[in-house]
PDB file of C-alpha atoms and ligand atoms in Angstrom:
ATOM      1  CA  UNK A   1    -136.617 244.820   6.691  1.00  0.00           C
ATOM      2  CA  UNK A   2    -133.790 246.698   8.056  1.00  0.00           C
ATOM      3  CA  UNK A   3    -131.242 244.821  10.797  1.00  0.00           C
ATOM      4  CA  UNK A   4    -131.026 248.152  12.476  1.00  0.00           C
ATOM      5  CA  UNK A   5    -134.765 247.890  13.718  1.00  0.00           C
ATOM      6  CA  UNK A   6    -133.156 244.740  15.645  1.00  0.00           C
ATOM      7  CA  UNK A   7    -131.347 244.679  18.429  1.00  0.00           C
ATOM      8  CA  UNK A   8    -127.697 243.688  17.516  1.00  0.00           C
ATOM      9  CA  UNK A   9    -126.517 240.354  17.456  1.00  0.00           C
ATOM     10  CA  UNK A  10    -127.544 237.732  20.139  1.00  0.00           C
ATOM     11  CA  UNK A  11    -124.782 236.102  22.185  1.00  0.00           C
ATOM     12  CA  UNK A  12    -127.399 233.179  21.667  1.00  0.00           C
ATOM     13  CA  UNK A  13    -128.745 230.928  18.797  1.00  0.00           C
ATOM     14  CA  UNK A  14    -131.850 232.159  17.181  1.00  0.00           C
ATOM     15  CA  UNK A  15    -132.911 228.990  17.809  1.00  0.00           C
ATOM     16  CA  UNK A  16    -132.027 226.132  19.958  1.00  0.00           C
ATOM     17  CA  UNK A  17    -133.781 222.744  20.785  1.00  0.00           C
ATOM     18  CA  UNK A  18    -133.465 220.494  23.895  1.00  0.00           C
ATOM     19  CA  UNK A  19    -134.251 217.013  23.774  1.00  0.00           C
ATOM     20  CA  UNK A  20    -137.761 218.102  22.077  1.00  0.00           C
ATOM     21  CA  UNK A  21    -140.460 215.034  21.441  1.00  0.00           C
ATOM     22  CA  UNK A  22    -144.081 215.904  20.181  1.00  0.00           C
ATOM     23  CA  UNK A  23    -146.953 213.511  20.127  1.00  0.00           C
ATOM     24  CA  UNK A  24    -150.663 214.835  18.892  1.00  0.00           C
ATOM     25  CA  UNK A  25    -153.189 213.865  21.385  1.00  0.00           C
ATOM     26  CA  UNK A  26    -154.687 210.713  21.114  1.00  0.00           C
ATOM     27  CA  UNK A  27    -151.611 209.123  18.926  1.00  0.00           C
ATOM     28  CA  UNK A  28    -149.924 206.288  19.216  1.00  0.00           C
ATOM     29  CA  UNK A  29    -146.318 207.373  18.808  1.00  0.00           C
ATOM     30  CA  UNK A  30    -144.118 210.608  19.271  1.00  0.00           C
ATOM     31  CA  UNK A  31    -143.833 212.626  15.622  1.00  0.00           C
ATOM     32  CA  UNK A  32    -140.726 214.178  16.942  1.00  0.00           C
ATOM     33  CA  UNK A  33    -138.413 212.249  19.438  1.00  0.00           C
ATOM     34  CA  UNK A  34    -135.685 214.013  21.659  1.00  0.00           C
ATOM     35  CA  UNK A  35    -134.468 216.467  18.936  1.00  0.00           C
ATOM     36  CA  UNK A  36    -131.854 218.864  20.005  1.00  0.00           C
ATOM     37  CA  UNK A  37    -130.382 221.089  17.945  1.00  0.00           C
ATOM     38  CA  UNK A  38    -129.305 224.956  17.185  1.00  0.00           C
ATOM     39  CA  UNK A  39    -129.673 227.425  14.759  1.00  0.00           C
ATOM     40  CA  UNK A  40    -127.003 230.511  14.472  1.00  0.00           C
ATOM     41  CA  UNK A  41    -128.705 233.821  14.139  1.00  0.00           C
ATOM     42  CA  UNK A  42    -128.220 234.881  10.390  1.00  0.00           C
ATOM     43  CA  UNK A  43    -128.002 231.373   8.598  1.00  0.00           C
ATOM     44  CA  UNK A  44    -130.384 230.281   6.075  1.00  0.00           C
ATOM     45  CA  UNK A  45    -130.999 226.619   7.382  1.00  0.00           C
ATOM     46  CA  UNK A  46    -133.124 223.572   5.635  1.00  0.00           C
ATOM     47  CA  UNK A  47    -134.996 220.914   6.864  1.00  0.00           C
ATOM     48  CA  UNK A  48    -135.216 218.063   4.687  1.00  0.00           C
ATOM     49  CA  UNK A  49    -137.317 214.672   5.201  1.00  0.00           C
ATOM     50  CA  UNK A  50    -139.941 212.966   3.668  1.00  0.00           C
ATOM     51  CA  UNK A  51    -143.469 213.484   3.373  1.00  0.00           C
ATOM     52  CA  UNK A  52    -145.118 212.903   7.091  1.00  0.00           C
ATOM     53  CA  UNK A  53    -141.545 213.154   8.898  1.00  0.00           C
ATOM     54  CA  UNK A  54    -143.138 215.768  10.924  1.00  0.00           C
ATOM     55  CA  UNK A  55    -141.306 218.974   9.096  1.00  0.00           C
ATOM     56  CA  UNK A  56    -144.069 221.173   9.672  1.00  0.00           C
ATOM     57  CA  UNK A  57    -144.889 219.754  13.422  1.00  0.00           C
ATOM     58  CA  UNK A  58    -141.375 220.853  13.774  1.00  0.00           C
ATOM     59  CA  UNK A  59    -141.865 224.280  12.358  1.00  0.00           C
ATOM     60  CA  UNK A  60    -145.663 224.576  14.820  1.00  0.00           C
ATOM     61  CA  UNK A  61    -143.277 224.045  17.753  1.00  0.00           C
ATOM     62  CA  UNK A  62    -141.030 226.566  16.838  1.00  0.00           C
ATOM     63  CA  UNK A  63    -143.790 229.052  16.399  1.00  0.00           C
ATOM     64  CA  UNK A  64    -145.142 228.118  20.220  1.00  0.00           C
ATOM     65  CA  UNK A  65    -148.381 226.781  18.593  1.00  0.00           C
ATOM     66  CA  UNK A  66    -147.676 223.271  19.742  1.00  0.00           C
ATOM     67  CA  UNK A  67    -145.887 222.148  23.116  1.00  0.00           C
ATOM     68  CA  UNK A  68    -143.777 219.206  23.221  1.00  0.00           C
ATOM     69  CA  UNK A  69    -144.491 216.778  25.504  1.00  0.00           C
ATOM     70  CA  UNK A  70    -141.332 216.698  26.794  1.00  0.00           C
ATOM     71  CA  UNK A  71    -137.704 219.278  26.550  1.00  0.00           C
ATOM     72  CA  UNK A  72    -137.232 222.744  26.192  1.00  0.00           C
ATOM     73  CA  UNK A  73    -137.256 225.311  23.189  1.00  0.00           C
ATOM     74  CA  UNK A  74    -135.369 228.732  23.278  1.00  0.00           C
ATOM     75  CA  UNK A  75    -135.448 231.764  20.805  1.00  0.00           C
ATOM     76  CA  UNK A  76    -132.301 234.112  21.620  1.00  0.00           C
ATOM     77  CA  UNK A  77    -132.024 232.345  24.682  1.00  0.00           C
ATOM     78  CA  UNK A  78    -135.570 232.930  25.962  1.00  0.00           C
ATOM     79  CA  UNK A  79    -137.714 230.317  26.462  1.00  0.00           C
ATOM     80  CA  UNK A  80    -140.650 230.409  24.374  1.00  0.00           C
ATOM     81  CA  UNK A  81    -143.007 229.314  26.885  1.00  0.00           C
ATOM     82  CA  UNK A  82    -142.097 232.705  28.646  1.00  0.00           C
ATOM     83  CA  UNK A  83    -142.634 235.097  25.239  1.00  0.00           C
ATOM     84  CA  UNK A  84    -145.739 236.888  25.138  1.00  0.00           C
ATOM     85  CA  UNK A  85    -147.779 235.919  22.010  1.00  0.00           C
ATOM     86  CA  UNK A  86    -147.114 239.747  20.867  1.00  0.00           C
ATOM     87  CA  UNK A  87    -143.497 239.491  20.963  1.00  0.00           C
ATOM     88  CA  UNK A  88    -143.571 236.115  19.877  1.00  0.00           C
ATOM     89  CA  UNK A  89    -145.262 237.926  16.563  1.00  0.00           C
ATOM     90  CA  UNK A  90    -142.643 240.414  16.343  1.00  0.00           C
ATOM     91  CA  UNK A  91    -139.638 237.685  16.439  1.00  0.00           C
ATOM     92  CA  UNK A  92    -140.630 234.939  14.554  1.00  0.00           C
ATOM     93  CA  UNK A  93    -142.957 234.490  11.719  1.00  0.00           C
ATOM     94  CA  UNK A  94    -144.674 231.628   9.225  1.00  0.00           C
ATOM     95  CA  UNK A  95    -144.622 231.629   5.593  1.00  0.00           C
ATOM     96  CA  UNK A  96    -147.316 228.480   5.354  1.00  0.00           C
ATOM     97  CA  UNK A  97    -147.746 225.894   2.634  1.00  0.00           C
ATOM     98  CA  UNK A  98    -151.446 227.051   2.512  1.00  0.00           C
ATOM     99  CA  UNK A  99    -154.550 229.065   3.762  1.00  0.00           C
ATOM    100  CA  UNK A 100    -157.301 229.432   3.240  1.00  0.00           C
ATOM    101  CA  UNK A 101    -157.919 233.523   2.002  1.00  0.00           C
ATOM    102  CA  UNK A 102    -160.928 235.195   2.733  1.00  0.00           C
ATOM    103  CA  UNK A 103    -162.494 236.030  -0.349  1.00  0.00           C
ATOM    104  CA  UNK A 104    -162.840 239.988  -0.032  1.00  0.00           C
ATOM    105  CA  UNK A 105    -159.491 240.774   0.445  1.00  0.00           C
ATOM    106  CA  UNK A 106    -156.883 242.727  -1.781  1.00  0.00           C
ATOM    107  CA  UNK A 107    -153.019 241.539  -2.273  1.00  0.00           C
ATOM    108  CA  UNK A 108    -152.162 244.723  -0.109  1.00  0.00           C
ATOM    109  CA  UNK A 109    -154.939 244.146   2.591  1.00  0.00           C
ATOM    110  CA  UNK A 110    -153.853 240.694   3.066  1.00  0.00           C
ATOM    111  CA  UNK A 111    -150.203 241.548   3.534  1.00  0.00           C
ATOM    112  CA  UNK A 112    -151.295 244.226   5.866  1.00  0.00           C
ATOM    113  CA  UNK A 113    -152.270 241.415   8.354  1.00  0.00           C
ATOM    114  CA  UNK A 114    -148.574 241.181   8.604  1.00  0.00           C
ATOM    115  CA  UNK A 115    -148.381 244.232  10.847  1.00  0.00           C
ATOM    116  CA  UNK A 116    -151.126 242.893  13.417  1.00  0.00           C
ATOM    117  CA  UNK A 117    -148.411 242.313  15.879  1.00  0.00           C
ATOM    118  CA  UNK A 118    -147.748 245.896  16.219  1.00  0.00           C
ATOM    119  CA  UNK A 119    -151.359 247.397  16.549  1.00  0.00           C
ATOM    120  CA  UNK A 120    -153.196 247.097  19.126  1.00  0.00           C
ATOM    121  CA  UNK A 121    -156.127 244.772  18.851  1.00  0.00           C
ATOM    122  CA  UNK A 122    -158.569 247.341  17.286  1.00  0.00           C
ATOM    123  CA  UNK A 123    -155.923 249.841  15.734  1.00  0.00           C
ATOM    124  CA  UNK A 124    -155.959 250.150  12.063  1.00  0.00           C
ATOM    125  CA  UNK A 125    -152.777 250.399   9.885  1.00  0.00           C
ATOM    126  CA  UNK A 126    -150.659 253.506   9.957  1.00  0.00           C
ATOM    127  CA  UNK A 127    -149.082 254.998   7.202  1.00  0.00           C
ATOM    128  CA  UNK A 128    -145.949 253.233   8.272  1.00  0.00           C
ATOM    129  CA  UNK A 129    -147.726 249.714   7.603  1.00  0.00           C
ATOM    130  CA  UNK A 130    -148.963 250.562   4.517  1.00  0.00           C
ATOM    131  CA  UNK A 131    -145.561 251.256   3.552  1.00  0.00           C
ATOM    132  CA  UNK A 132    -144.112 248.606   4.651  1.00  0.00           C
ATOM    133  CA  UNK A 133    -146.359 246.024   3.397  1.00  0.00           C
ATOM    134  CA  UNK A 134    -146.471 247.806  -0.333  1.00  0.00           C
ATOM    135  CA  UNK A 135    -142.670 247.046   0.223  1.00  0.00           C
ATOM    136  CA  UNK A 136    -142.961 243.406   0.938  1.00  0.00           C
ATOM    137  CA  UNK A 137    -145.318 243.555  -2.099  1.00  0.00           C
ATOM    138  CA  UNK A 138    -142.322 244.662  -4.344  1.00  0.00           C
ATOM    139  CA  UNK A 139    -140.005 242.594  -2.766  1.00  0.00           C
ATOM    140  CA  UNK A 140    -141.632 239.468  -4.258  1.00  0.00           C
ATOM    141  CA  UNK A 141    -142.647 240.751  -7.525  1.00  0.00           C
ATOM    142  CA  UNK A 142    -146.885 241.744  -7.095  1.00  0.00           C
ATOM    143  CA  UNK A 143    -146.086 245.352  -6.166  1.00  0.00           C
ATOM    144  CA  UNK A 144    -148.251 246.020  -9.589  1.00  0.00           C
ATOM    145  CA  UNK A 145    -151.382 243.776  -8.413  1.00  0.00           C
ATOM    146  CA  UNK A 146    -151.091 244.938  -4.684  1.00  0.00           C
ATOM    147  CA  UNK A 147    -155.214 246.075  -5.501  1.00  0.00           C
ATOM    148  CA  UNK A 148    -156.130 242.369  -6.948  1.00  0.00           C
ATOM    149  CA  UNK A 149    -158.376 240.548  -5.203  1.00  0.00           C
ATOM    150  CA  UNK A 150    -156.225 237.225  -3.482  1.00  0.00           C
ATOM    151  CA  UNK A 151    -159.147 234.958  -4.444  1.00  0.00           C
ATOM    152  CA  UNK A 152    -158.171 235.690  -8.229  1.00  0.00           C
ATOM    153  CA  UNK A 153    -154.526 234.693  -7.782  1.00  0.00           C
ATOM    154  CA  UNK A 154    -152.772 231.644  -8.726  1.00  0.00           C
ATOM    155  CA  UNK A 155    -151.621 229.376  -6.291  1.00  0.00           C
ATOM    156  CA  UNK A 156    -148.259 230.711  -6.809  1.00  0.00           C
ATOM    157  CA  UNK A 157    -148.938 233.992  -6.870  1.00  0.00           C
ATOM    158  CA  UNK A 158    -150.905 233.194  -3.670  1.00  0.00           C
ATOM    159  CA  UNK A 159    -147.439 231.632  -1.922  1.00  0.00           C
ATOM    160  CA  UNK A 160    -145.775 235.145  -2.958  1.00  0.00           C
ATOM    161  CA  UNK A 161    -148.417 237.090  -1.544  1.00  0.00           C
ATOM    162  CA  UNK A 162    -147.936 234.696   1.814  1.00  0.00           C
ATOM    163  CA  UNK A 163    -144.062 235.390   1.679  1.00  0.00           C
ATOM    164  CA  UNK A 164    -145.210 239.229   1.581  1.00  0.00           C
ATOM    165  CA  UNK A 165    -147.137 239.179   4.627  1.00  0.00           C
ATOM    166  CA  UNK A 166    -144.316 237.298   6.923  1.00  0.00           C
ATOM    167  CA  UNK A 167    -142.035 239.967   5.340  1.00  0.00           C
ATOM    168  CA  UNK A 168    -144.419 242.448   6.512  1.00  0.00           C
ATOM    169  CA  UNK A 169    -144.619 241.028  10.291  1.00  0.00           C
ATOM    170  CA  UNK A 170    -140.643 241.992  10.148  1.00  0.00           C
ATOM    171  CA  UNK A 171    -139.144 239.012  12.142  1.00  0.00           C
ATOM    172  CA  UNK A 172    -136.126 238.294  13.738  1.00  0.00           C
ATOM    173  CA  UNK A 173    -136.489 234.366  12.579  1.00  0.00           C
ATOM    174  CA  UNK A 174    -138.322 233.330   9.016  1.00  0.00           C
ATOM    175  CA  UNK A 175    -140.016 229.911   8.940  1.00  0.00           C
ATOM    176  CA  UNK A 176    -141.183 228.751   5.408  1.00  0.00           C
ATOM    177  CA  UNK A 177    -143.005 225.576   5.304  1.00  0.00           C
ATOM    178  CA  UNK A 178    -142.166 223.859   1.431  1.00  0.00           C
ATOM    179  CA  UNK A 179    -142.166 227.751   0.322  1.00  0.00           C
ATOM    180  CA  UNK A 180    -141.461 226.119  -3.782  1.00  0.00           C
ATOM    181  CA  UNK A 181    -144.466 224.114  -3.739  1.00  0.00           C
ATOM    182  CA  UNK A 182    -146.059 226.033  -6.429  1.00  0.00           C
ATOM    183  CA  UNK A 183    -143.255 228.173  -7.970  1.00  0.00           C
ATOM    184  CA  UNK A 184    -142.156 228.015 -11.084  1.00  0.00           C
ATOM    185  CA  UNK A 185    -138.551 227.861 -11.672  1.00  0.00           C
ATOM    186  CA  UNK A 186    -137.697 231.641 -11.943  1.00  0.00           C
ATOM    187  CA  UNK A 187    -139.905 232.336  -8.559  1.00  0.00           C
ATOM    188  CA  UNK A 188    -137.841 229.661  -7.269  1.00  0.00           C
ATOM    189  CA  UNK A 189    -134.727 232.036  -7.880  1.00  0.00           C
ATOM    190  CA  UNK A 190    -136.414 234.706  -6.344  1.00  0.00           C
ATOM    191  CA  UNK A 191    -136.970 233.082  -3.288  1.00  0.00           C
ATOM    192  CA  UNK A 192    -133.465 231.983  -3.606  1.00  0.00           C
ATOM    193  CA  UNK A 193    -132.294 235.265  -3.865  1.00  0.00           C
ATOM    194  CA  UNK A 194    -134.716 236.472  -1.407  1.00  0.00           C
ATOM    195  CA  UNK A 195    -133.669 233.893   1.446  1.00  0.00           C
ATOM    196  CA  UNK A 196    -130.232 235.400   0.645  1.00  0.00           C
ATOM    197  CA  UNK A 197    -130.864 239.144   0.491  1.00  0.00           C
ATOM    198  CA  UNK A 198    -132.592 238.581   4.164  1.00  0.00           C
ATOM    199  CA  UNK A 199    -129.505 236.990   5.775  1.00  0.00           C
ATOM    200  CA  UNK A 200    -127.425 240.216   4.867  1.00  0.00           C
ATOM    201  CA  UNK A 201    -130.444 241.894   6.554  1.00  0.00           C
ATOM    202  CA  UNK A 202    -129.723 239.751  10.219  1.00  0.00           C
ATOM    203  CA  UNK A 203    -132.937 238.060   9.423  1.00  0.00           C
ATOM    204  CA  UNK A 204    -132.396 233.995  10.478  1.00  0.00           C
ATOM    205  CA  UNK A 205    -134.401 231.896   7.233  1.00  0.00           C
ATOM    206  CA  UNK A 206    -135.579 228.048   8.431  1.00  0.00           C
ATOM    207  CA  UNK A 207    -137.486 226.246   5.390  1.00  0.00           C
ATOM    208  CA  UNK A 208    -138.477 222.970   4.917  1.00  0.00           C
ATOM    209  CA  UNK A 209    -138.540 221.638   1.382  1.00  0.00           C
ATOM    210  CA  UNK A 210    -138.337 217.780  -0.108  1.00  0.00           C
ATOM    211  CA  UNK A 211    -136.357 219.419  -3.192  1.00  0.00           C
ATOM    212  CA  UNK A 212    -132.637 218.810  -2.145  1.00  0.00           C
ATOM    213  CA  UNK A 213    -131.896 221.339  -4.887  1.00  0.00           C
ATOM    214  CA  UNK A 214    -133.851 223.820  -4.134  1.00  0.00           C
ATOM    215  CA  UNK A 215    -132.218 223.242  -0.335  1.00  0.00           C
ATOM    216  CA  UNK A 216    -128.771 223.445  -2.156  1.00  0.00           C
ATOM    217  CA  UNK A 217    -129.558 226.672  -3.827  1.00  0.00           C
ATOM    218  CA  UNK A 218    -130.422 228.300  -0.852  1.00  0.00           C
ATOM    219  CA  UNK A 219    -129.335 227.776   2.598  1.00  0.00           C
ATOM    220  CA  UNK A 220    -125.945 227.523   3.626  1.00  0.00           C
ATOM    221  CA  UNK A 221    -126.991 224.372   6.666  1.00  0.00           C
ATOM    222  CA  UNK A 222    -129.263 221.262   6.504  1.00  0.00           C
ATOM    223  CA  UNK A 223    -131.173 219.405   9.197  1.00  0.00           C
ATOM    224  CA  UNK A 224    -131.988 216.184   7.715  1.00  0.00           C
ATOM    225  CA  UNK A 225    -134.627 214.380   9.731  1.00  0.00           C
ATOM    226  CA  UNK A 226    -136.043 210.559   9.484  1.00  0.00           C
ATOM    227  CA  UNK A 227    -138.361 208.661  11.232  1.00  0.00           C
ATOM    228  CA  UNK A 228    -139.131 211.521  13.663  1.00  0.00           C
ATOM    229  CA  UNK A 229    -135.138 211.867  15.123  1.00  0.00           C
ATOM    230  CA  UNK A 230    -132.675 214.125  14.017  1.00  0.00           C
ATOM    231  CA  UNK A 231    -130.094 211.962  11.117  1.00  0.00           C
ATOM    232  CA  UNK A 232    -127.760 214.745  10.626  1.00  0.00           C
ATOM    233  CA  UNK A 233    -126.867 218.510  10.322  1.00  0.00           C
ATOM    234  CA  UNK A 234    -124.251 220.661   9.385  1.00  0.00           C
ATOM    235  CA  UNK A 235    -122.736 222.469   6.057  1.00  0.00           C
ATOM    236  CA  UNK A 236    -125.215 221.551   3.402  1.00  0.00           C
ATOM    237  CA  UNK A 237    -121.698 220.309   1.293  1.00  0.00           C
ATOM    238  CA  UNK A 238    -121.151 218.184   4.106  1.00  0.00           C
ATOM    239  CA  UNK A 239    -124.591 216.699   4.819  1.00  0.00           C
ATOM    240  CA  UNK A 240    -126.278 216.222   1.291  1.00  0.00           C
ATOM    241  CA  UNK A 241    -124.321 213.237   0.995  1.00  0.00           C
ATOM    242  CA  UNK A 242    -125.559 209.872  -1.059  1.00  0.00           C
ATOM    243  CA  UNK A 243    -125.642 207.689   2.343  1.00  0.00           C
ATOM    244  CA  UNK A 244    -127.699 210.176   4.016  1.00  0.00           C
ATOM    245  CA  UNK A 245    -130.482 211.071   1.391  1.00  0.00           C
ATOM    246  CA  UNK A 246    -130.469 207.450   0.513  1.00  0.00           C
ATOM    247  CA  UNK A 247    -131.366 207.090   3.976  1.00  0.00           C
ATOM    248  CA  UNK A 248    -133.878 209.947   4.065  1.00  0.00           C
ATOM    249  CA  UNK A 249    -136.162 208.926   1.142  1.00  0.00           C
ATOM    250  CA  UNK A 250    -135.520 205.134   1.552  1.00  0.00           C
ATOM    251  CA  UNK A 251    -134.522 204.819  -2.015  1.00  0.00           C
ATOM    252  CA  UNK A 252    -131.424 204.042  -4.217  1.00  0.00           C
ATOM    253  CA  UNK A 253    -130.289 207.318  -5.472  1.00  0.00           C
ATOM    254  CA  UNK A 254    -126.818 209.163  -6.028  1.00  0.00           C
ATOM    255  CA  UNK A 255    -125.734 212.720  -5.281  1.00  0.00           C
ATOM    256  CA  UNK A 256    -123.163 213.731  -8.027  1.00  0.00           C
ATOM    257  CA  UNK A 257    -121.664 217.506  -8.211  1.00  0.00           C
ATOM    258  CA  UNK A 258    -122.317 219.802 -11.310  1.00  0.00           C
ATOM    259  CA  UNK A 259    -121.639 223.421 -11.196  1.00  0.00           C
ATOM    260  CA  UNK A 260    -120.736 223.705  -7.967  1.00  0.00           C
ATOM    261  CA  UNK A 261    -123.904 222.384  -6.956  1.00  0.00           C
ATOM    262  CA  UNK A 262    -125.456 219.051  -5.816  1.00  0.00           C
ATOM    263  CA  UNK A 263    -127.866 217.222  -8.309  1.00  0.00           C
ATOM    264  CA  UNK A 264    -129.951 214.214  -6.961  1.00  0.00           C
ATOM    265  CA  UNK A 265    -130.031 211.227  -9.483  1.00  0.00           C
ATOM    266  CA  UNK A 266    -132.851 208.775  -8.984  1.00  0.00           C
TER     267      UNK A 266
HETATM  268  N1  LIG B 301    -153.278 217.617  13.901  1.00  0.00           N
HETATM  269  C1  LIG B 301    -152.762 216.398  13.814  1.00  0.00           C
HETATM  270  N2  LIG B 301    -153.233 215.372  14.573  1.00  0.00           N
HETATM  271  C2  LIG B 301    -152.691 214.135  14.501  1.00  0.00           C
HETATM  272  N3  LIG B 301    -151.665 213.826  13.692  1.00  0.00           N
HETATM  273  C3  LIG B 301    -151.150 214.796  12.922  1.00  0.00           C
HETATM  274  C4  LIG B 301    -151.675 216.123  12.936  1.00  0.00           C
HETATM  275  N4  LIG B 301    -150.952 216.875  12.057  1.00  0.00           N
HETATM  276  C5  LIG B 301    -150.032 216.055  11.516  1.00  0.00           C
HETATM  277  N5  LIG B 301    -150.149 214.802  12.030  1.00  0.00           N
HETATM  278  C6  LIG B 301    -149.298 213.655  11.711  1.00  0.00           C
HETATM  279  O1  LIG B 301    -147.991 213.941  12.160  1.00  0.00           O
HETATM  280  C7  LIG B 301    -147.025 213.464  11.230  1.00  0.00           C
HETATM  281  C8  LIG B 301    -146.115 214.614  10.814  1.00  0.00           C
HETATM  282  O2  LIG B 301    -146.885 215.549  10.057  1.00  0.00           O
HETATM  283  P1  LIG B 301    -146.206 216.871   9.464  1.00  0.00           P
HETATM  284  O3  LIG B 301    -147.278 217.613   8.759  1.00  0.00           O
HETATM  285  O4  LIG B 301    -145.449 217.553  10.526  1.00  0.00           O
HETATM  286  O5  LIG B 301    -145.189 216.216   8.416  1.00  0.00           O
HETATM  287  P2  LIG B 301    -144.360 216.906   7.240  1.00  0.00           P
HETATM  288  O6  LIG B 301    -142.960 216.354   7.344  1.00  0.00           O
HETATM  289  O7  LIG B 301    -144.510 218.382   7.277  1.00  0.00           O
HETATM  290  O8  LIG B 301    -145.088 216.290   5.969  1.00  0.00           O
HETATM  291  P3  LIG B 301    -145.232 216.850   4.452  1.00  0.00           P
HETATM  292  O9  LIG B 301    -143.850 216.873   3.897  1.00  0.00           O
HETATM  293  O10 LIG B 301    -146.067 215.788   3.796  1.00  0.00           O
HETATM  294  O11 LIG B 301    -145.891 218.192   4.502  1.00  0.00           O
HETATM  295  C9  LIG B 301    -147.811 212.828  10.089  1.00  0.00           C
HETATM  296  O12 LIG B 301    -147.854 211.441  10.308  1.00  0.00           O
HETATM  297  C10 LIG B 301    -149.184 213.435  10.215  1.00  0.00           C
HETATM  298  O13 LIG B 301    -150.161 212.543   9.769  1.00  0.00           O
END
């Protein structure tokens, strides 16, 4: 992904949130209550909170697949209502904790779904696609088994190949929902590295995660959510504190500093 196939800079946040509260039909209680918040174009931010905290309802909204019941959600300034579901494809784009692959297709035909949002609805792949999706391939290691069948991957092979094709759609903004889940620890540095090598690209990373560390490692900001509001956010140095995980995960715990790095004792 090249920054020069964006347009420059944006005066505005990548992201920004207006008193945003989300309740699925039929439930008793908001998942997300009056959340406001921005994201600067080019950071690699993290969302933190525990399981059920509505991380991924959060990242839905983002996307425009769910509407909040109530405030106001802007990409570059736009609102998102008023994005066409095309362009909305070519901005922003999900890396998702899991989905279900259809048996019959190859490493390099599913990362060529990637590109859908710049074909037209019949269209096949262009050279150009192919390219870019072997790219996305090599980017996260399977460039070799771009011809395996998806269905004979392991599940973290599986989350690479799911990182490929959101590299492939080329977005402005990167969600990843818990993209760690099944990595092991030098896939975890890749993604790391990754999530960094994309900033210097332009490219604006949001993940969730419940791995403080991993969060550490990787973004520079942290949005730190409980009990559906917004706790804190800021500098990760400045927001992975002991008070506020503590009050994250409900549970005595300690945040002490080795390497430069925070380490969560529990
Ligand atoms: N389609 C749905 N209909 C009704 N309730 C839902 C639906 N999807 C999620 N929820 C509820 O909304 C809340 C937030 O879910 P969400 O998946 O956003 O949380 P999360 O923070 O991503 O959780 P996890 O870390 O476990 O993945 C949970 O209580 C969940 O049960």
């Amino acid at each position: 992904m090249k920054s020069s196939d964006h347009p420059g800079v944006s005066p505005h946040p990548a992201v920004s949130l207006k008193d945003v509260s989300f309740r699925y039909p039929r439930a008793a209680e908001e998942v997300l209550q009056d959340i406001t918040l921005s994201v600067t174009e080019g950071t690699i931010t993290a969302i933190l909170g525990p399981n059920g905290v509505g991380k991924t309802t959060l990242l839905n909204i983002l996307l425009g697949w769910l509407l909040p019941e109530k405030g106001e959600v802007s990409l570059f300034g736009r609102r998102s209502r008023a994005i066409s579901r095309r362009e909305m494809g070519q901005t922003i784009s999900l890396v998702p904790q899991d989905e279900h692959v259809p048996f019959e297709y190859t490493l390099l035909d599913y990362v060529l779904l990637g590109r859908a949002p710049y074909l037209s609805p019949l269209q096949t792949p262009r050279p150009a696609d192919a390219r870019i999706a072997r790219e996305a391939l090599e980017r996260v290691g399977l460039a070799a088994r771009r011809n395996h069948p998806v269905a004979n991957t392991s599940g973290g092979e599986k989350q690479l190949a799911l990182v490929a094709r959101s590299l492939a759609q080329e977005p402005r903004i990167l969600l990843m929902d818990e993209p760690t889940a099944h990595l092991d620890l030098r896939n975890k540095r890749r993604t790391a590295d990754l999530v960094k090598a994309l900033q210097t690209e332009g490219v604006t990373v949001i993940f969730t995660t419940h791995d403080p560390e991993f969060a550490a490692a990787a973004a520079d900001r942290l949005i730190l959510l409980q009990g559906g509001r917004l706790l804190d956010e800021g500098p990760v140095d400045q927001v992975m504190t002991t008070e506020n995980l503590g009050r994250v995960f409900s549970l005595d715990l300690v945040v002490h500093h080795f390497a430069g790095r925070p380490v969560v004792v529990w």
